[in-house]
Amino acid sequence: MTLRIDIGGLPSEQLRFAASPLAELTAMLHVLAEPGHHPQLAGWAAGVWAGLRPELAERLREAEFLWRSSQADFLFPARPRPTLAEELDDVDRIDDETYVTAALVTTCGGSRVHFAAPSPLTDATARERALDLAQARGARQEAFAERLLADPAAVRSRVRHTLEQCAEAFFDAAWADVVVRLATDLRLKNDLLRHQGVAAALASVSGSVTLAPDGDCIIVDKLQDKATAARGTGVTFIPSVFAGPHLVVVHAPGWQPVVQYPVAEPGPSGPVSLETVTLRLEALAHPVRLRLLRTLARGPHTNGELAHAWELSPPEVSRHLAVLRGAGLLTARRHGRYVRYTVNLPDLTALGTDLLAAVLR
């Protein structure tokens, strides 16, 4: 299971390594929304939440679907700028159709197929389908999707203002320290690219990123089978202090490929019992359960959502979920007529950082 980026015929200068204030802010926002993914940053996240004004804290919660379980593609600039304001200006230049589609994918938990033509901005049936998907995710997601479809300009302006308030509240101070570490990493990557070539530069990004033997494809080891092409656009690699263990890849059609990678690996996990390890490894010894687990690691999902996402029958998904629950890796909670399944991240972490990183990539 890999994500492949076709770079056949791509000039070396179109393989870029650059820091992005907006991408790093997105990584920070994800930490604040999902601190369980980042135990090494729990203290930082708690301190930020404690210092936030109530109004800003509520704004972050109402828009957190743009960066919580997955991140909206427009938050990862293909051509990073020196300042957050410049990158937000670039986001403002994206047309409503592209922006709304990217936002709905993360908010509703569907795929871009759900929001292809006809557009939910203009077609009533498509709009209802989008709202049904959002409703299954929760009341906040439904409310956000309704506002987004009713008045995209107002939502876009509010999201930008929220990000600008984050800069004042915590990002600017953190960025002043982070940018030094990113600059050090970028010097290493660009030096490797110039003097040792693409393969060496990719190897330094992550052990999960390699160059195909023929040199025409970047292979990213993730629990999904996807492909995209960088010919004519290039590939941008963005280092992050706050992203680990995630390896984020923008690969949707119409978007230039962007890879955000952590500059440091997470620390080792603590020991667990052999009996527990055996039970959980047996539960994970099936590719379908691994794929379900990866999806659930991005946020709570219903049986129906998982069946649709992976083109499986609901009874088949139920059987796999029962095995994962029996191993203590999942929790089920009922919300009205929906039962949502959530990964027990501490228990998953106990199996080892390699497994955790593979699932969260």
mmCIF file of C-alpha atoms in Angstrom:
data_model
loop_
_atom_site.group_PDB
_atom_site.id
_atom_site.type_symbol
_atom_site.label_atom_id
_atom_site.label_comp_id
_atom_site.label_asym_id
_atom_site.label_seq_id
_atom_site.Cartn_x
_atom_site.Cartn_y
_atom_site.Cartn_z
ATOM 1 C CA MET A 1 0.000 0.000 0.000
ATOM 2 C CA THR A 2 1.710 3.133 -1.241
ATOM 3 C CA LEU A 3 1.134 6.627 -2.524
ATOM 4 C CA ARG A 4 3.052 7.211 -5.750
ATOM 5 C CA ILE A 5 4.043 10.626 -7.137
ATOM 6 C CA ASP A 6 5.080 10.508 -10.802
ATOM 7 C CA ILE A 7 8.104 12.790 -11.344
ATOM 8 C CA GLY A 8 9.173 11.421 -14.738
ATOM 9 C CA GLY A 9 10.955 14.181 -16.665
ATOM 10 C CA LEU A 10 10.684 16.628 -13.777
ATOM 11 C CA PRO A 11 13.637 19.085 -13.627
ATOM 12 C CA SER A 12 15.509 18.878 -10.315
ATOM 13 C CA GLU A 13 14.753 22.528 -9.555
ATOM 14 C CA GLN A 14 11.035 21.623 -9.362
ATOM 15 C CA LEU A 15 11.711 19.447 -6.333
ATOM 16 C CA ARG A 16 11.511 22.121 -3.627
ATOM 17 C CA PHE A 17 12.277 22.139 0.080
ATOM 18 C CA ALA A 18 10.846 25.186 1.864
ATOM 19 C CA ALA A 19 9.345 26.213 5.204
ATOM 20 C CA SER A 20 5.715 27.313 5.362
ATOM 21 C CA PRO A 21 4.211 29.366 8.211
ATOM 22 C CA LEU A 22 0.674 28.301 7.241
ATOM 23 C CA ALA A 23 1.548 24.594 7.111
ATOM 24 C CA GLU A 24 3.247 24.808 10.515
ATOM 25 C CA LEU A 25 0.263 26.638 11.993
ATOM 26 C CA THR A 26 -1.925 23.852 10.582
ATOM 27 C CA ALA A 27 0.269 21.272 12.300
ATOM 28 C CA MET A 28 -0.064 23.176 15.580
ATOM 29 C CA LEU A 29 -3.838 23.358 15.198
ATOM 30 C CA HIS A 30 -3.956 19.615 14.619
ATOM 31 C CA VAL A 31 -1.973 19.076 17.842
ATOM 32 C CA LEU A 32 -4.478 21.253 19.708
ATOM 33 C CA ALA A 33 -7.413 19.324 18.229
ATOM 34 C CA GLU A 34 -5.880 15.835 18.587
ATOM 35 C CA PRO A 35 -3.335 15.918 21.453
ATOM 36 C CA GLY A 36 -3.581 12.126 21.717
ATOM 37 C CA HIS A 37 -1.678 11.882 18.427
ATOM 38 C CA HIS A 38 1.178 13.901 19.924
ATOM 39 C CA PRO A 39 1.842 12.909 23.554
ATOM 40 C CA GLN A 40 5.239 14.627 23.464
ATOM 41 C CA LEU A 41 3.430 17.953 22.869
ATOM 42 C CA ALA A 42 0.665 17.502 25.451
ATOM 43 C CA GLY A 43 2.185 20.100 27.783
ATOM 44 C CA TRP A 44 2.445 22.658 24.989
ATOM 45 C CA ALA A 45 -1.157 22.031 23.909
ATOM 46 C CA ALA A 46 -2.483 22.342 27.470
ATOM 47 C CA GLY A 47 -0.624 25.610 27.934
ATOM 48 C CA VAL A 48 -2.014 27.073 24.712
ATOM 49 C CA TRP A 49 -5.597 26.083 25.518
ATOM 50 C CA ALA A 50 -5.258 27.565 29.004
ATOM 51 C CA GLY A 51 -4.145 30.897 27.568
ATOM 52 C CA LEU A 52 -6.720 31.235 24.769
ATOM 53 C CA ARG A 53 -9.493 33.779 24.982
ATOM 54 C CA PRO A 54 -12.888 31.982 25.111
ATOM 55 C CA GLU A 55 -13.949 33.527 21.790
ATOM 56 C CA LEU A 56 -10.881 32.202 19.962
ATOM 57 C CA ALA A 57 -11.191 28.781 21.613
ATOM 58 C CA GLU A 58 -14.767 28.519 20.335
ATOM 59 C CA ARG A 59 -13.707 29.633 16.845
ATOM 60 C CA LEU A 60 -11.096 26.868 16.767
ATOM 61 C CA ARG A 61 -13.687 24.275 17.741
ATOM 62 C CA GLU A 62 -16.181 25.414 15.099
ATOM 63 C CA ALA A 63 -13.618 25.127 12.275
ATOM 64 C CA GLU A 64 -11.467 22.277 13.608
ATOM 65 C CA PHE A 65 -12.690 19.924 10.874
ATOM 66 C CA LEU A 66 -10.275 21.697 8.511
ATOM 67 C CA TRP A 67 -7.294 20.296 10.413
ATOM 68 C CA ARG A 68 -8.403 17.666 12.930
ATOM 69 C CA SER A 69 -8.843 14.209 11.359
ATOM 70 C CA SER A 70 -7.272 15.334 8.100
ATOM 71 C CA GLN A 71 -6.118 18.697 6.835
ATOM 72 C CA ALA A 72 -7.620 20.756 4.028
ATOM 73 C CA ASP A 73 -5.340 20.860 0.995
ATOM 74 C CA PHE A 74 -5.338 24.671 0.818
ATOM 75 C CA LEU A 75 -3.537 24.782 4.181
ATOM 76 C CA PHE A 76 -0.347 23.374 2.565
ATOM 77 C CA PRO A 77 1.086 25.918 0.105
ATOM 78 C CA ALA A 78 2.721 24.537 -3.010
ATOM 79 C CA ARG A 79 4.822 27.695 -3.078
ATOM 80 C CA PRO A 80 5.499 28.703 0.519
ATOM 81 C CA ARG A 81 5.896 32.382 1.325
ATOM 82 C CA PRO A 82 7.995 34.059 4.013
ATOM 83 C CA THR A 83 4.993 35.194 6.061
ATOM 84 C CA LEU A 84 1.660 33.804 7.155
ATOM 85 C CA ALA A 85 -0.145 36.861 5.759
ATOM 86 C CA GLU A 86 1.249 36.240 2.274
ATOM 87 C CA GLU A 87 0.203 32.610 2.352
ATOM 88 C CA LEU A 88 -3.291 33.532 3.536
ATOM 89 C CA ASP A 89 -3.479 36.001 0.629
ATOM 90 C CA ASP A 90 -2.729 33.094 -1.718
ATOM 91 C CA VAL A 91 -5.542 31.060 -0.118
ATOM 92 C CA ASP A 92 -7.896 33.996 -0.711
ATOM 93 C CA ARG A 93 -7.146 33.722 -4.454
ATOM 94 C CA ILE A 94 -8.504 30.153 -4.615
ATOM 95 C CA ASP A 95 -11.969 30.032 -6.210
ATOM 96 C CA ASP A 96 -14.975 29.118 -4.056
ATOM 97 C CA GLU A 97 -15.553 25.782 -5.803
ATOM 98 C CA THR A 98 -12.026 24.534 -5.063
ATOM 99 C CA TYR A 99 -12.005 25.874 -1.501
ATOM 100 C CA VAL A 100 -15.427 24.476 -0.599
ATOM 101 C CA THR A 101 -14.659 21.039 -2.065
ATOM 102 C CA ALA A 102 -11.426 20.788 -0.056
ATOM 103 C CA ALA A 103 -13.207 21.963 3.098
ATOM 104 C CA LEU A 104 -16.100 19.522 2.654
ATOM 105 C CA VAL A 105 -13.746 16.564 2.225
ATOM 106 C CA THR A 106 -12.237 17.183 5.653
ATOM 107 C CA THR A 107 -15.498 18.268 7.294
ATOM 108 C CA CYS A 108 -17.713 15.466 6.005
ATOM 109 C CA GLY A 109 -15.149 12.675 5.934
ATOM 110 C CA GLY A 110 -16.019 11.745 2.341
ATOM 111 C CA SER A 111 -13.936 11.694 -0.803
ATOM 112 C CA ARG A 112 -13.738 14.215 -3.603
ATOM 113 C CA VAL A 113 -16.018 11.942 -5.626
ATOM 114 C CA HIS A 114 -18.856 12.966 -3.301
ATOM 115 C CA PHE A 115 -18.357 16.633 -4.139
ATOM 116 C CA ALA A 116 -17.574 16.416 -7.854
ATOM 117 C CA ALA A 117 -19.989 17.815 -10.438
ATOM 118 C CA PRO A 118 -22.709 18.721 -9.937
ATOM 119 C CA SER A 119 -21.445 21.129 -7.310
ATOM 120 C CA PRO A 120 -23.131 21.292 -3.884
ATOM 121 C CA LEU A 121 -22.859 25.058 -4.241
ATOM 122 C CA THR A 122 -25.328 25.056 -7.132
ATOM 123 C CA ASP A 123 -27.113 21.690 -7.123
ATOM 124 C CA ALA A 124 -29.746 20.997 -4.463
ATOM 125 C CA THR A 125 -29.330 17.208 -4.570
ATOM 126 C CA ALA A 126 -25.550 17.447 -4.221
ATOM 127 C CA ARG A 127 -26.001 19.911 -1.365
ATOM 128 C CA GLU A 128 -28.284 17.520 0.510
ATOM 129 C CA ARG A 129 -25.838 14.661 -0.013
ATOM 130 C CA ALA A 130 -23.029 16.782 1.443
ATOM 131 C CA LEU A 131 -25.152 17.761 4.436
ATOM 132 C CA ASP A 132 -26.153 14.130 5.037
ATOM 133 C CA LEU A 133 -22.463 13.173 5.157
ATOM 134 C CA ALA A 134 -21.755 16.057 7.531
ATOM 135 C CA GLN A 135 -24.694 15.104 9.783
ATOM 136 C CA ALA A 136 -23.281 11.610 10.181
ATOM 137 C CA ARG A 137 -20.056 13.173 11.453
ATOM 138 C CA GLY A 138 -21.767 15.256 14.156
ATOM 139 C CA ALA A 139 -23.791 18.385 14.897
ATOM 140 C CA ARG A 140 -20.824 20.755 14.657
ATOM 141 C CA GLN A 141 -19.796 19.341 11.284
ATOM 142 C CA GLU A 142 -23.349 19.707 10.000
ATOM 143 C CA ALA A 143 -23.574 23.324 11.187
ATOM 144 C CA PHE A 144 -20.195 24.193 9.650
ATOM 145 C CA ALA A 145 -21.115 22.575 6.320
ATOM 146 C CA GLU A 146 -24.441 24.433 6.260
ATOM 147 C CA ARG A 147 -22.708 27.785 6.789
ATOM 148 C CA LEU A 148 -20.037 26.957 4.220
ATOM 149 C CA LEU A 149 -22.575 26.071 1.517
ATOM 150 C CA ALA A 150 -24.893 28.981 2.334
ATOM 151 C CA ASP A 151 -22.221 31.704 2.364
ATOM 152 C CA PRO A 152 -18.705 30.578 1.338
ATOM 153 C CA ALA A 153 -17.309 34.120 1.407
ATOM 154 C CA ALA A 154 -18.367 34.681 5.019
ATOM 155 C CA VAL A 155 -16.930 31.348 6.190
ATOM 156 C CA ARG A 156 -13.669 31.924 4.315
ATOM 157 C CA SER A 157 -13.289 35.354 5.888
ATOM 158 C CA ARG A 158 -14.032 33.967 9.354
ATOM 159 C CA VAL A 159 -11.522 31.124 8.948
ATOM 160 C CA ARG A 160 -8.830 33.578 7.854
ATOM 161 C CA HIS A 161 -9.567 35.864 10.792
ATOM 162 C CA THR A 162 -9.368 32.874 13.142
ATOM 163 C CA LEU A 163 -5.937 31.941 11.777
ATOM 164 C CA GLU A 164 -4.784 35.543 12.154
ATOM 165 C CA GLN A 165 -5.943 35.524 15.774
ATOM 166 C CA CYS A 166 -3.971 32.302 16.312
ATOM 167 C CA ALA A 167 -0.867 34.117 15.089
ATOM 168 C CA GLU A 168 -1.309 36.742 17.780
ATOM 169 C CA ALA A 169 -2.273 34.264 20.503
ATOM 170 C CA PHE A 170 0.463 31.620 20.130
ATOM 171 C CA PHE A 171 1.802 31.052 16.631
ATOM 172 C CA ASP A 172 4.100 34.063 16.247
ATOM 173 C CA ALA A 173 5.935 33.242 19.482
ATOM 174 C CA ALA A 174 6.269 29.543 18.592
ATOM 175 C CA TRP A 175 7.308 30.278 15.003
ATOM 176 C CA ALA A 176 10.236 32.411 16.155
ATOM 177 C CA ASP A 177 11.750 29.280 17.759
ATOM 178 C CA VAL A 178 10.558 26.748 15.201
ATOM 179 C CA VAL A 179 11.888 28.589 12.161
ATOM 180 C CA VAL A 180 15.476 28.120 13.369
ATOM 181 C CA ARG A 181 15.065 24.329 13.478
ATOM 182 C CA LEU A 182 13.363 24.336 10.111
ATOM 183 C CA ALA A 183 16.152 26.390 8.560
ATOM 184 C CA THR A 184 18.727 23.886 9.805
ATOM 185 C CA ASP A 185 16.766 21.004 8.320
ATOM 186 C CA LEU A 186 16.298 22.831 5.012
ATOM 187 C CA ARG A 187 20.031 23.486 4.679
ATOM 188 C CA LEU A 188 20.665 19.752 5.072
ATOM 189 C CA LYS A 189 17.967 18.739 2.578
ATOM 190 C CA ASN A 190 18.953 21.254 -0.072
ATOM 191 C CA ASP A 191 22.627 20.384 0.312
ATOM 192 C CA LEU A 192 21.838 16.702 -0.185
ATOM 193 C CA LEU A 193 19.674 17.498 -3.201
ATOM 194 C CA ARG A 194 22.421 19.565 -4.852
ATOM 195 C CA HIS A 195 25.363 17.298 -4.126
ATOM 196 C CA GLN A 196 23.954 13.764 -3.802
ATOM 197 C CA GLY A 197 20.727 13.869 -5.771
ATOM 198 C CA VAL A 198 17.034 13.213 -5.312
ATOM 199 C CA ALA A 199 17.334 9.748 -3.742
ATOM 200 C CA ALA A 200 19.573 10.985 -0.915
ATOM 201 C CA ALA A 201 17.341 13.986 -0.226
ATOM 202 C CA LEU A 202 14.238 11.793 -0.055
ATOM 203 C CA ALA A 203 15.954 9.285 2.226
ATOM 204 C CA SER A 204 16.674 12.118 4.666
ATOM 205 C CA VAL A 205 13.004 13.135 4.705
ATOM 206 C CA SER A 206 11.765 9.820 6.111
ATOM 207 C CA GLY A 207 12.386 6.115 5.855
ATOM 208 C CA SER A 208 8.869 6.006 4.407
ATOM 209 C CA VAL A 209 9.778 8.142 1.375
ATOM 210 C CA THR A 210 11.892 6.597 -1.384
ATOM 211 C CA LEU A 211 12.752 7.047 -5.038
ATOM 212 C CA ALA A 212 11.706 4.238 -7.390
ATOM 213 C CA PRO A 213 14.623 2.373 -9.018
ATOM 214 C CA ASP A 214 13.916 4.013 -12.393
ATOM 215 C CA GLY A 215 13.958 7.467 -10.776
ATOM 216 C CA ASP A 216 10.564 8.385 -12.220
ATOM 217 C CA CYS A 217 8.428 8.031 -9.112
ATOM 218 C CA ILE A 218 8.459 9.053 -5.445
ATOM 219 C CA ILE A 219 7.002 6.268 -3.299
ATOM 220 C CA VAL A 220 5.421 7.150 0.048
ATOM 221 C CA ASP A 221 4.679 4.232 2.377
ATOM 222 C CA LYS A 222 1.143 4.893 3.613
ATOM 223 C CA LEU A 223 -1.869 2.693 4.297
ATOM 224 C CA GLN A 224 -3.565 3.667 1.055
ATOM 225 C CA ASP A 225 -3.181 3.034 -2.650
ATOM 226 C CA LYS A 226 -3.113 6.363 -4.487
ATOM 227 C CA ALA A 227 -1.232 7.963 -7.349
ATOM 228 C CA THR A 228 -0.674 11.503 -8.570
ATOM 229 C CA ALA A 229 1.629 13.281 -11.006
ATOM 230 C CA ALA A 230 4.000 16.199 -10.488
ATOM 231 C CA ARG A 231 4.936 16.797 -14.107
ATOM 232 C CA GLY A 232 4.456 20.462 -14.970
ATOM 233 C CA THR A 233 4.004 21.484 -11.327
ATOM 234 C CA GLY A 234 6.777 19.991 -9.205
ATOM 235 C CA VAL A 235 6.749 18.659 -5.671
ATOM 236 C CA THR A 236 7.134 20.754 -2.522
ATOM 237 C CA PHE A 237 8.535 19.286 0.722
ATOM 238 C CA ILE A 238 7.717 21.221 3.892
ATOM 239 C CA PRO A 239 9.495 20.401 7.181
ATOM 240 C CA SER A 240 7.587 20.632 10.436
ATOM 241 C CA VAL A 241 8.465 20.540 14.114
ATOM 242 C CA PHE A 242 4.852 19.921 15.175
ATOM 243 C CA ALA A 243 3.686 17.403 12.538
ATOM 244 C CA GLY A 244 5.318 14.173 13.800
ATOM 245 C CA PRO A 245 4.434 11.342 13.558
ATOM 246 C CA HIS A 246 2.264 12.363 10.618
ATOM 247 C CA LEU A 247 3.538 12.416 7.068
ATOM 248 C CA VAL A 248 0.988 14.584 5.231
ATOM 249 C CA VAL A 249 0.712 14.400 1.449
ATOM 250 C CA VAL A 250 -1.451 16.610 -0.767
ATOM 251 C CA HIS A 251 -2.227 14.391 -3.748
ATOM 252 C CA ALA A 252 -5.728 15.275 -4.972
ATOM 253 C CA PRO A 253 -6.281 15.940 -8.689
ATOM 254 C CA GLY A 254 -5.849 19.620 -9.454
ATOM 255 C CA TRP A 255 -3.449 20.240 -6.570
ATOM 256 C CA GLN A 256 0.334 20.315 -6.802
ATOM 257 C CA PRO A 257 1.813 17.496 -4.696
ATOM 258 C CA VAL A 258 3.009 18.716 -1.299
ATOM 259 C CA VAL A 259 4.628 16.617 1.427
ATOM 260 C CA GLN A 260 4.839 17.847 5.024
ATOM 261 C CA TYR A 261 7.315 15.775 7.007
ATOM 262 C CA PRO A 262 8.438 15.849 10.673
ATOM 263 C CA VAL A 263 11.987 16.987 11.352
ATOM 264 C CA ALA A 264 12.250 14.587 14.301
ATOM 265 C CA GLU A 265 10.853 11.167 15.077
ATOM 266 C CA PRO A 266 8.709 10.569 18.193
ATOM 267 C CA GLY A 267 10.287 8.939 21.217
ATOM 268 C CA PRO A 268 9.957 5.238 22.070
ATOM 269 C CA SER A 269 6.837 3.856 23.659
ATOM 270 C CA GLY A 270 6.590 2.126 27.004
ATOM 271 C CA PRO A 271 6.440 -1.662 27.477
ATOM 272 C CA VAL A 272 3.212 -3.658 27.476
ATOM 273 C CA SER A 273 2.455 -7.270 28.353
ATOM 274 C CA LEU A 274 3.207 -10.078 25.911
ATOM 275 C CA GLU A 275 -0.381 -11.299 26.134
ATOM 276 C CA THR A 276 -1.681 -7.865 25.182
ATOM 277 C CA VAL A 277 0.818 -7.515 22.350
ATOM 278 C CA THR A 278 -0.089 -10.947 20.982
ATOM 279 C CA LEU A 279 -3.827 -10.264 21.092
ATOM 280 C CA ARG A 280 -3.492 -6.921 19.372
ATOM 281 C CA LEU A 281 -1.036 -8.073 16.722
ATOM 282 C CA GLU A 282 -3.384 -10.936 15.858
ATOM 283 C CA ALA A 283 -6.191 -8.403 15.518
ATOM 284 C CA LEU A 284 -4.049 -6.329 13.171
ATOM 285 C CA ALA A 285 -2.865 -9.289 11.086
ATOM 286 C CA HIS A 286 -5.332 -8.455 8.328
ATOM 287 C CA PRO A 287 -4.946 -5.688 5.714
ATOM 288 C CA VAL A 288 -8.607 -4.688 5.898
ATOM 289 C CA ARG A 289 -8.419 -4.122 9.654
ATOM 290 C CA LEU A 290 -5.270 -2.038 9.192
ATOM 291 C CA ARG A 291 -7.062 0.123 6.659
ATOM 292 C CA LEU A 292 -10.074 0.537 8.909
ATOM 293 C CA LEU A 293 -7.767 1.457 11.779
ATOM 294 C CA ARG A 294 -6.027 4.098 9.681
ATOM 295 C CA THR A 295 -9.356 5.681 8.794
ATOM 296 C CA LEU A 296 -10.507 5.595 12.411
ATOM 297 C CA ALA A 297 -7.236 7.159 13.568
ATOM 298 C CA ARG A 298 -8.296 10.274 11.652
ATOM 299 C CA GLY A 299 -11.484 10.554 13.714
ATOM 300 C CA PRO A 300 -14.664 8.706 14.784
ATOM 301 C CA HIS A 301 -16.564 6.917 11.987
ATOM 302 C CA THR A 302 -19.745 4.893 11.739
ATOM 303 C CA ASN A 303 -19.937 1.376 10.329
ATOM 304 C CA GLY A 304 -21.674 2.737 7.238
ATOM 305 C CA GLU A 305 -19.013 5.371 6.613
ATOM 306 C CA LEU A 306 -16.264 2.778 6.832
ATOM 307 C CA ALA A 307 -18.114 0.411 4.511
ATOM 308 C CA HIS A 308 -18.584 3.164 1.937
ATOM 309 C CA ALA A 309 -15.008 4.447 2.201
ATOM 310 C CA TRP A 310 -13.482 1.014 1.572
ATOM 311 C CA GLU A 311 -16.237 -0.438 -0.661
ATOM 312 C CA LEU A 312 -17.052 -3.209 1.814
ATOM 313 C CA SER A 313 -20.367 -4.618 3.019
ATOM 314 C CA PRO A 314 -21.575 -3.363 6.428
ATOM 315 C CA PRO A 315 -21.592 -6.934 7.876
ATOM 316 C CA GLU A 316 -17.974 -7.431 6.791
ATOM 317 C CA VAL A 317 -16.950 -4.161 8.438
ATOM 318 C CA SER A 318 -18.842 -5.150 11.582
ATOM 319 C CA ARG A 319 -16.899 -8.405 11.833
ATOM 320 C CA HIS A 320 -13.559 -6.626 11.551
ATOM 321 C CA LEU A 321 -14.600 -3.947 14.047
ATOM 322 C CA ALA A 322 -15.611 -6.650 16.510
ATOM 323 C CA VAL A 323 -12.111 -8.139 16.336
ATOM 324 C CA LEU A 324 -10.488 -4.742 16.902
ATOM 325 C CA ARG A 325 -12.840 -3.997 19.793
ATOM 326 C CA GLY A 326 -12.096 -7.381 21.329
ATOM 327 C CA ALA A 327 -8.417 -6.491 21.321
ATOM 328 C CA GLY A 328 -9.177 -3.238 23.122
ATOM 329 C CA LEU A 329 -8.120 -1.073 20.180
ATOM 330 C CA LEU A 330 -11.505 0.581 19.581
ATOM 331 C CA THR A 331 -14.249 2.265 21.580
ATOM 332 C CA ALA A 332 -17.870 2.475 20.402
ATOM 333 C CA ARG A 333 -20.153 5.315 21.475
ATOM 334 C CA ARG A 334 -23.734 5.949 20.459
ATOM 335 C CA HIS A 335 -24.751 9.458 19.367
ATOM 336 C CA GLY A 336 -28.469 9.480 18.579
ATOM 337 C CA ARG A 337 -29.054 6.992 15.762
ATOM 338 C CA TYR A 338 -25.342 6.696 14.976
ATOM 339 C CA VAL A 339 -22.706 4.497 16.621
ATOM 340 C CA ARG A 340 -19.231 5.930 16.118
ATOM 341 C CA TYR A 341 -16.008 3.991 16.552
ATOM 342 C CA THR A 342 -12.835 5.617 17.892
ATOM 343 C CA VAL A 343 -9.268 4.342 18.118
ATOM 344 C CA ASN A 344 -7.815 3.929 21.622
ATOM 345 C CA LEU A 345 -4.608 5.795 20.794
ATOM 346 C CA PRO A 346 -2.761 5.053 24.068
ATOM 347 C CA ASP A 347 -3.257 1.313 23.505
ATOM 348 C CA LEU A 348 -2.187 1.598 19.893
ATOM 349 C CA THR A 349 0.881 3.564 20.980
ATOM 350 C CA ALA A 350 1.802 0.762 23.384
ATOM 351 C CA LEU A 351 2.368 -1.534 20.400
ATOM 352 C CA GLY A 352 5.250 0.632 19.236
ATOM 353 C CA THR A 353 6.020 3.861 17.443
ATOM 354 C CA ASP A 354 6.575 2.147 14.080
ATOM 355 C CA LEU A 355 2.982 0.864 14.034
ATOM 356 C CA LEU A 356 1.639 4.180 15.322
ATOM 357 C CA ALA A 357 3.518 6.144 12.677
ATOM 358 C CA ALA A 358 2.351 3.763 9.915
ATOM 359 C CA VAL A 359 -1.280 4.134 10.955
ATOM 360 C CA LEU A 360 -1.137 7.915 11.426
ATOM 361 C CA ARG A 361 0.821 8.701 8.264
#
